[in-house]
Amino acid sequence: MNGDREQTGGAVKERPQVRKQEPTLYKVVLLNDDYTTMEFVMRVLESVFQKSPAEAYRIMMHVHVNGRGIAGVYPWEVAETKVDTVTSLARDAEFPLRATIEEA
Ligand code: TYC
């Protein structure tokens, strides 16, 4: 064997090119409903999706007006955890707020 170096027909590459593997990303989509308060949705966007108050307001209003909107884009397991957290916070507060995952 040749350590970590690639065989390149006589020459030895000291710094083989490292190709980063980009993880597949997924959108966490927030759904509108008639009962969850705007304030609660903004609090979820700030605490679960690390949005600024201004960005949280913008996303919440987008969902309110258009029926759905992207809360964030993450690798699968992160997206799944965010959806679980939203679902659990909503259930505890007795709001029907829902979030789903879509391929980005
Ligand atoms: N439509 C809700 C209301 O008028 C607010 C709302 C916004 C609910 C976004 C859910 O994902 C949501 N109180």
mmCIF file with all atom_site columns, C-alpha atoms and ligand atoms in Angstrom:
data_model
loop_
_atom_site.group_PDB
_atom_site.id
_atom_site.type_symbol
_atom_site.label_atom_id
_atom_site.label_alt_id
_atom_site.label_comp_id
_atom_site.label_asym_id
_atom_site.label_entity_id
_atom_site.label_seq_id
_atom_site.pdbx_PDB_ins_code
_atom_site.Cartn_x
_atom_site.Cartn_y
_atom_site.Cartn_z
_atom_site.occupancy
_atom_site.B_iso_or_equiv
_atom_site.pdbx_formal_charge
_atom_site.auth_seq_id
_atom_site.auth_comp_id
_atom_site.auth_asym_id
_atom_site.auth_atom_id
_atom_site.pdbx_PDB_model_num
ATOM   1   C CA . MET A 1 1   ? 0.000   0.000  0.000   1.00 0.00 ? 1   MET A CA 1
ATOM   2   C CA . ASN A 1 2   ? 0.927   3.596  -0.444  1.00 0.00 ? 2   ASN A CA 1
ATOM   3   C CA . GLY A 1 3   ? -0.342  5.379  2.619   1.00 0.00 ? 3   GLY A CA 1
ATOM   4   C CA . ASP A 1 4   ? -3.026  7.921  1.791   1.00 0.00 ? 4   ASP A CA 1
ATOM   5   C CA . ARG A 1 5   ? -1.442  8.965  -1.491  1.00 0.00 ? 5   ARG A CA 1
ATOM   6   C CA . GLU A 1 6   ? -3.030  8.202  -4.861  1.00 0.00 ? 6   GLU A CA 1
ATOM   7   C CA . GLN A 1 7   ? -1.097  6.282  -7.509  1.00 0.00 ? 7   GLN A CA 1
ATOM   8   C CA . THR A 1 8   ? -0.864  8.501  -10.604 1.00 0.00 ? 8   THR A CA 1
ATOM   9   C CA . GLY A 1 9   ? 1.303   6.542  -13.050 1.00 0.00 ? 9   GLY A CA 1
ATOM   10  C CA . GLY A 1 10  ? 4.751   7.208  -11.617 1.00 0.00 ? 10  GLY A CA 1
ATOM   11  C CA . ALA A 1 11  ? 4.077   10.565 -10.039 1.00 0.00 ? 11  ALA A CA 1
ATOM   12  C CA . VAL A 1 12  ? 2.661   10.579 -6.563  1.00 0.00 ? 12  VAL A CA 1
ATOM   13  C CA . LYS A 1 13  ? 0.015   13.133 -5.731  1.00 0.00 ? 13  LYS A CA 1
ATOM   14  C CA . GLU A 1 14  ? 0.805   14.523 -2.326  1.00 0.00 ? 14  GLU A CA 1
ATOM   15  C CA . ARG A 1 15  ? -2.570  16.290 -2.052  1.00 0.00 ? 15  ARG A CA 1
ATOM   16  C CA . PRO A 1 16  ? -5.280  14.153 -3.631  1.00 0.00 ? 16  PRO A CA 1
ATOM   17  C CA . GLN A 1 17  ? -8.391  16.194 -4.441  1.00 0.00 ? 17  GLN A CA 1
ATOM   18  C CA . VAL A 1 18  ? -10.977 15.858 -1.738  1.00 0.00 ? 18  VAL A CA 1
ATOM   19  C CA . ARG A 1 19  ? -14.505 15.801 -3.174  1.00 0.00 ? 19  ARG A CA 1
ATOM   20  C CA . LYS A 1 20  ? -16.988 16.793 -0.514  1.00 0.00 ? 20  LYS A CA 1
ATOM   21  C CA . GLN A 1 21  ? -20.136 14.689 -0.376  1.00 0.00 ? 21  GLN A CA 1
ATOM   22  C CA . GLU A 1 22  ? -23.045 17.118 -0.169  1.00 0.00 ? 22  GLU A CA 1
ATOM   23  C CA . PRO A 1 23  ? -25.847 15.637 1.931   1.00 0.00 ? 23  PRO A CA 1
ATOM   24  C CA . THR A 1 24  ? -29.303 15.528 0.330   1.00 0.00 ? 24  THR A CA 1
ATOM   25  C CA . LEU A 1 25  ? -31.319 18.406 1.771   1.00 0.00 ? 25  LEU A CA 1
ATOM   26  C CA . TYR A 1 26  ? -34.953 18.502 2.781   1.00 0.00 ? 26  TYR A CA 1
ATOM   27  C CA . LYS A 1 27  ? -37.355 21.403 3.267   1.00 0.00 ? 27  LYS A CA 1
ATOM   28  C CA . VAL A 1 28  ? -39.305 21.673 6.480   1.00 0.00 ? 28  VAL A CA 1
ATOM   29  C CA . VAL A 1 29  ? -42.631 23.121 5.315   1.00 0.00 ? 29  VAL A CA 1
ATOM   30  C CA . LEU A 1 30  ? -44.932 24.865 7.770   1.00 0.00 ? 30  LEU A CA 1
ATOM   31  C CA . LEU A 1 31  ? -48.685 24.573 7.104   1.00 0.00 ? 31  LEU A CA 1
ATOM   32  C CA . ASN A 1 32  ? -51.322 27.195 7.812   1.00 0.00 ? 32  ASN A CA 1
ATOM   33  C CA . ASP A 1 33  ? -54.378 26.556 9.971   1.00 0.00 ? 33  ASP A CA 1
ATOM   34  C CA . ASP A 1 34  ? -57.128 28.734 11.445  1.00 0.00 ? 34  ASP A CA 1
ATOM   35  C CA . TYR A 1 35  ? -56.394 28.186 15.146  1.00 0.00 ? 35  TYR A CA 1
ATOM   36  C CA . THR A 1 36  ? -52.669 28.432 15.905  1.00 0.00 ? 36  THR A CA 1
ATOM   37  C CA . THR A 1 37  ? -51.847 31.978 16.998  1.00 0.00 ? 37  THR A CA 1
ATOM   38  C CA . MET A 1 38  ? -49.443 34.095 14.958  1.00 0.00 ? 38  MET A CA 1
ATOM   39  C CA . GLU A 1 39  ? -47.409 34.687 18.104  1.00 0.00 ? 39  GLU A CA 1
ATOM   40  C CA . PHE A 1 40  ? -46.981 30.938 18.686  1.00 0.00 ? 40  PHE A CA 1
ATOM   41  C CA . VAL A 1 41  ? -45.834 30.336 15.092  1.00 0.00 ? 41  VAL A CA 1
ATOM   42  C CA . MET A 1 42  ? -43.291 33.145 15.411  1.00 0.00 ? 42  MET A CA 1
ATOM   43  C CA . ARG A 1 43  ? -42.037 31.697 18.693  1.00 0.00 ? 43  ARG A CA 1
ATOM   44  C CA . VAL A 1 44  ? -41.587 28.286 17.025  1.00 0.00 ? 44  VAL A CA 1
ATOM   45  C CA . LEU A 1 45  ? -39.718 29.845 14.086  1.00 0.00 ? 45  LEU A CA 1
ATOM   46  C CA . GLU A 1 46  ? -37.389 31.685 16.454  1.00 0.00 ? 46  GLU A CA 1
ATOM   47  C CA . SER A 1 47  ? -36.740 28.824 18.883  1.00 0.00 ? 47  SER A CA 1
ATOM   48  C CA . VAL A 1 48  ? -36.734 25.762 16.581  1.00 0.00 ? 48  VAL A CA 1
ATOM   49  C CA . PHE A 1 49  ? -35.529 27.306 13.298  1.00 0.00 ? 49  PHE A CA 1
ATOM   50  C CA . GLN A 1 50  ? -33.242 30.024 14.721  1.00 0.00 ? 50  GLN A CA 1
ATOM   51  C CA . LYS A 1 51  ? -34.969 32.822 12.812  1.00 0.00 ? 51  LYS A CA 1
ATOM   52  C CA . SER A 1 52  ? -34.678 36.477 13.803  1.00 0.00 ? 52  SER A CA 1
ATOM   53  C CA . PRO A 1 53  ? -37.934 38.105 14.933  1.00 0.00 ? 53  PRO A CA 1
ATOM   54  C CA . ALA A 1 54  ? -38.186 39.927 11.567  1.00 0.00 ? 54  ALA A CA 1
ATOM   55  C CA . GLU A 1 55  ? -37.606 36.738 9.562   1.00 0.00 ? 55  GLU A CA 1
ATOM   56  C CA . ALA A 1 56  ? -40.001 34.771 11.781  1.00 0.00 ? 56  ALA A CA 1
ATOM   57  C CA . TYR A 1 57  ? -42.699 37.387 11.137  1.00 0.00 ? 57  TYR A CA 1
ATOM   58  C CA . ARG A 1 58  ? -42.043 37.280 7.380   1.00 0.00 ? 58  ARG A CA 1
ATOM   59  C CA . ILE A 1 59  ? -42.256 33.464 7.193   1.00 0.00 ? 59  ILE A CA 1
ATOM   60  C CA . MET A 1 60  ? -45.315 33.295 9.465   1.00 0.00 ? 60  MET A CA 1
ATOM   61  C CA . MET A 1 61  ? -47.170 35.880 7.316   1.00 0.00 ? 61  MET A CA 1
ATOM   62  C CA . HIS A 1 62  ? -46.140 34.036 4.150   1.00 0.00 ? 62  HIS A CA 1
ATOM   63  C CA . VAL A 1 63  ? -47.650 30.799 5.532   1.00 0.00 ? 63  VAL A CA 1
ATOM   64  C CA . HIS A 1 64  ? -50.745 32.661 6.770   1.00 0.00 ? 64  HIS A CA 1
ATOM   65  C CA . VAL A 1 65  ? -51.368 34.169 3.313   1.00 0.00 ? 65  VAL A CA 1
ATOM   66  C CA . ASN A 1 66  ? -50.194 31.330 1.033   1.00 0.00 ? 66  ASN A CA 1
ATOM   67  C CA . GLY A 1 67  ? -51.121 28.268 3.078   1.00 0.00 ? 67  GLY A CA 1
ATOM   68  C CA . ARG A 1 68  ? -47.580 26.955 3.400   1.00 0.00 ? 68  ARG A CA 1
ATOM   69  C CA . GLY A 1 69  ? -43.989 28.080 3.545   1.00 0.00 ? 69  GLY A CA 1
ATOM   70  C CA . ILE A 1 70  ? -40.426 26.929 4.116   1.00 0.00 ? 70  ILE A CA 1
ATOM   71  C CA . ALA A 1 71  ? -39.213 27.154 7.694   1.00 0.00 ? 71  ALA A CA 1
ATOM   72  C CA . GLY A 1 72  ? -35.747 25.819 6.855   1.00 0.00 ? 72  GLY A CA 1
ATOM   73  C CA . VAL A 1 73  ? -33.663 23.379 4.772   1.00 0.00 ? 73  VAL A CA 1
ATOM   74  C CA . TYR A 1 74  ? -31.704 20.590 6.485   1.00 0.00 ? 74  TYR A CA 1
ATOM   75  C CA . PRO A 1 75  ? -30.236 17.094 6.160   1.00 0.00 ? 75  PRO A CA 1
ATOM   76  C CA . TRP A 1 76  ? -32.861 14.371 6.717   1.00 0.00 ? 76  TRP A CA 1
ATOM   77  C CA . GLU A 1 77  ? -32.325 13.619 10.384  1.00 0.00 ? 77  GLU A CA 1
ATOM   78  C CA . VAL A 1 78  ? -32.224 17.306 11.354  1.00 0.00 ? 78  VAL A CA 1
ATOM   79  C CA . ALA A 1 79  ? -35.418 17.981 9.375   1.00 0.00 ? 79  ALA A CA 1
ATOM   80  C CA . GLU A 1 80  ? -37.136 15.027 11.066  1.00 0.00 ? 80  GLU A CA 1
ATOM   81  C CA . THR A 1 81  ? -36.147 16.261 14.524  1.00 0.00 ? 81  THR A CA 1
ATOM   82  C CA . LYS A 1 82  ? -37.415 19.801 13.745  1.00 0.00 ? 82  LYS A CA 1
ATOM   83  C CA . VAL A 1 83  ? -40.790 18.404 12.619  1.00 0.00 ? 83  VAL A CA 1
ATOM   84  C CA . ASP A 1 84  ? -41.015 16.276 15.785  1.00 0.00 ? 84  ASP A CA 1
ATOM   85  C CA . THR A 1 85  ? -40.193 19.309 17.932  1.00 0.00 ? 85  THR A CA 1
ATOM   86  C CA . VAL A 1 86  ? -42.814 21.489 16.182  1.00 0.00 ? 86  VAL A CA 1
ATOM   87  C CA . THR A 1 87  ? -45.426 18.740 16.553  1.00 0.00 ? 87  THR A CA 1
ATOM   88  C CA . SER A 1 88  ? -44.661 18.261 20.216  1.00 0.00 ? 88  SER A CA 1
ATOM   89  C CA . LEU A 1 89  ? -44.613 22.018 21.051  1.00 0.00 ? 89  LEU A CA 1
ATOM   90  C CA . ALA A 1 90  ? -47.927 22.440 19.200  1.00 0.00 ? 90  ALA A CA 1
ATOM   91  C CA . ARG A 1 91  ? -49.515 19.473 20.974  1.00 0.00 ? 91  ARG A CA 1
ATOM   92  C CA . ASP A 1 92  ? -48.405 20.784 24.391  1.00 0.00 ? 92  ASP A CA 1
ATOM   93  C CA . ALA A 1 93  ? -49.906 24.198 23.584  1.00 0.00 ? 93  ALA A CA 1
ATOM   94  C CA . GLU A 1 94  ? -53.019 22.523 22.124  1.00 0.00 ? 94  GLU A CA 1
ATOM   95  C CA . PHE A 1 95  ? -52.569 24.071 18.682  1.00 0.00 ? 95  PHE A CA 1
ATOM   96  C CA . PRO A 1 96  ? -53.080 22.112 15.426  1.00 0.00 ? 96  PRO A CA 1
ATOM   97  C CA . LEU A 1 97  ? -49.897 23.544 13.834  1.00 0.00 ? 97  LEU A CA 1
ATOM   98  C CA . ARG A 1 98  ? -48.267 21.033 11.451  1.00 0.00 ? 98  ARG A CA 1
ATOM   99  C CA . ALA A 1 99  ? -44.986 20.797 9.593   1.00 0.00 ? 99  ALA A CA 1
ATOM   100 C CA . THR A 1 100 ? -43.991 18.369 6.837   1.00 0.00 ? 100 THR A CA 1
ATOM   101 C CA . ILE A 1 101 ? -40.800 17.381 5.001   1.00 0.00 ? 101 ILE A CA 1
ATOM   102 C CA . GLU A 1 102 ? -40.176 17.696 1.263   1.00 0.00 ? 102 GLU A CA 1
ATOM   103 C CA . GLU A 1 103 ? -37.089 17.016 -0.807  1.00 0.00 ? 103 GLU A CA 1
ATOM   104 C CA . ALA A 1 104 ? -35.335 20.327 -1.449  1.00 0.00 ? 104 ALA A CA 1
HETATM 105 N N1 . TYC B 2 .   ? -53.632 31.470 10.302  1.00 0.00 ? 1   TYC B N1 1
HETATM 106 C C1 . TYC B 2 .   ? -53.263 31.645 11.701  1.00 0.00 ? 1   TYC B C1 1
HETATM 107 C C2 . TYC B 2 .   ? -54.114 32.747 12.324  1.00 0.00 ? 1   TYC B C2 1
HETATM 108 O O1 . TYC B 2 .   ? -54.740 33.509 11.627  1.00 0.00 ? 1   TYC B O1 1
HETATM 109 C C3 . TYC B 2 .   ? -51.760 31.977 11.857  1.00 0.00 ? 1   TYC B C3 1
HETATM 110 C C4 . TYC B 2 .   ? -50.867 30.900 11.359  1.00 0.00 ? 1   TYC B C4 1
HETATM 111 C C5 . TYC B 2 .   ? -49.753 31.208 10.590  1.00 0.00 ? 1   TYC B C5 1
HETATM 112 C C6 . TYC B 2 .   ? -51.105 29.569 11.703  1.00 0.00 ? 1   TYC B C6 1
HETATM 113 C C7 . TYC B 2 .   ? -48.886 30.229 10.146  1.00 0.00 ? 1   TYC B C7 1
HETATM 114 C C8 . TYC B 2 .   ? -50.230 28.556 11.268  1.00 0.00 ? 1   TYC B C8 1
HETATM 115 O O2 . TYC B 2 .   ? -48.251 27.911 10.080  1.00 0.00 ? 1   TYC B O2 1
HETATM 116 C C9 . TYC B 2 .   ? -49.116 28.888 10.483  1.00 0.00 ? 1   TYC B C9 1
HETATM 117 N N2 . TYC B 2 .   ? -54.117 32.817 13.648  1.00 0.00 ? 1   TYC B N2 1
#
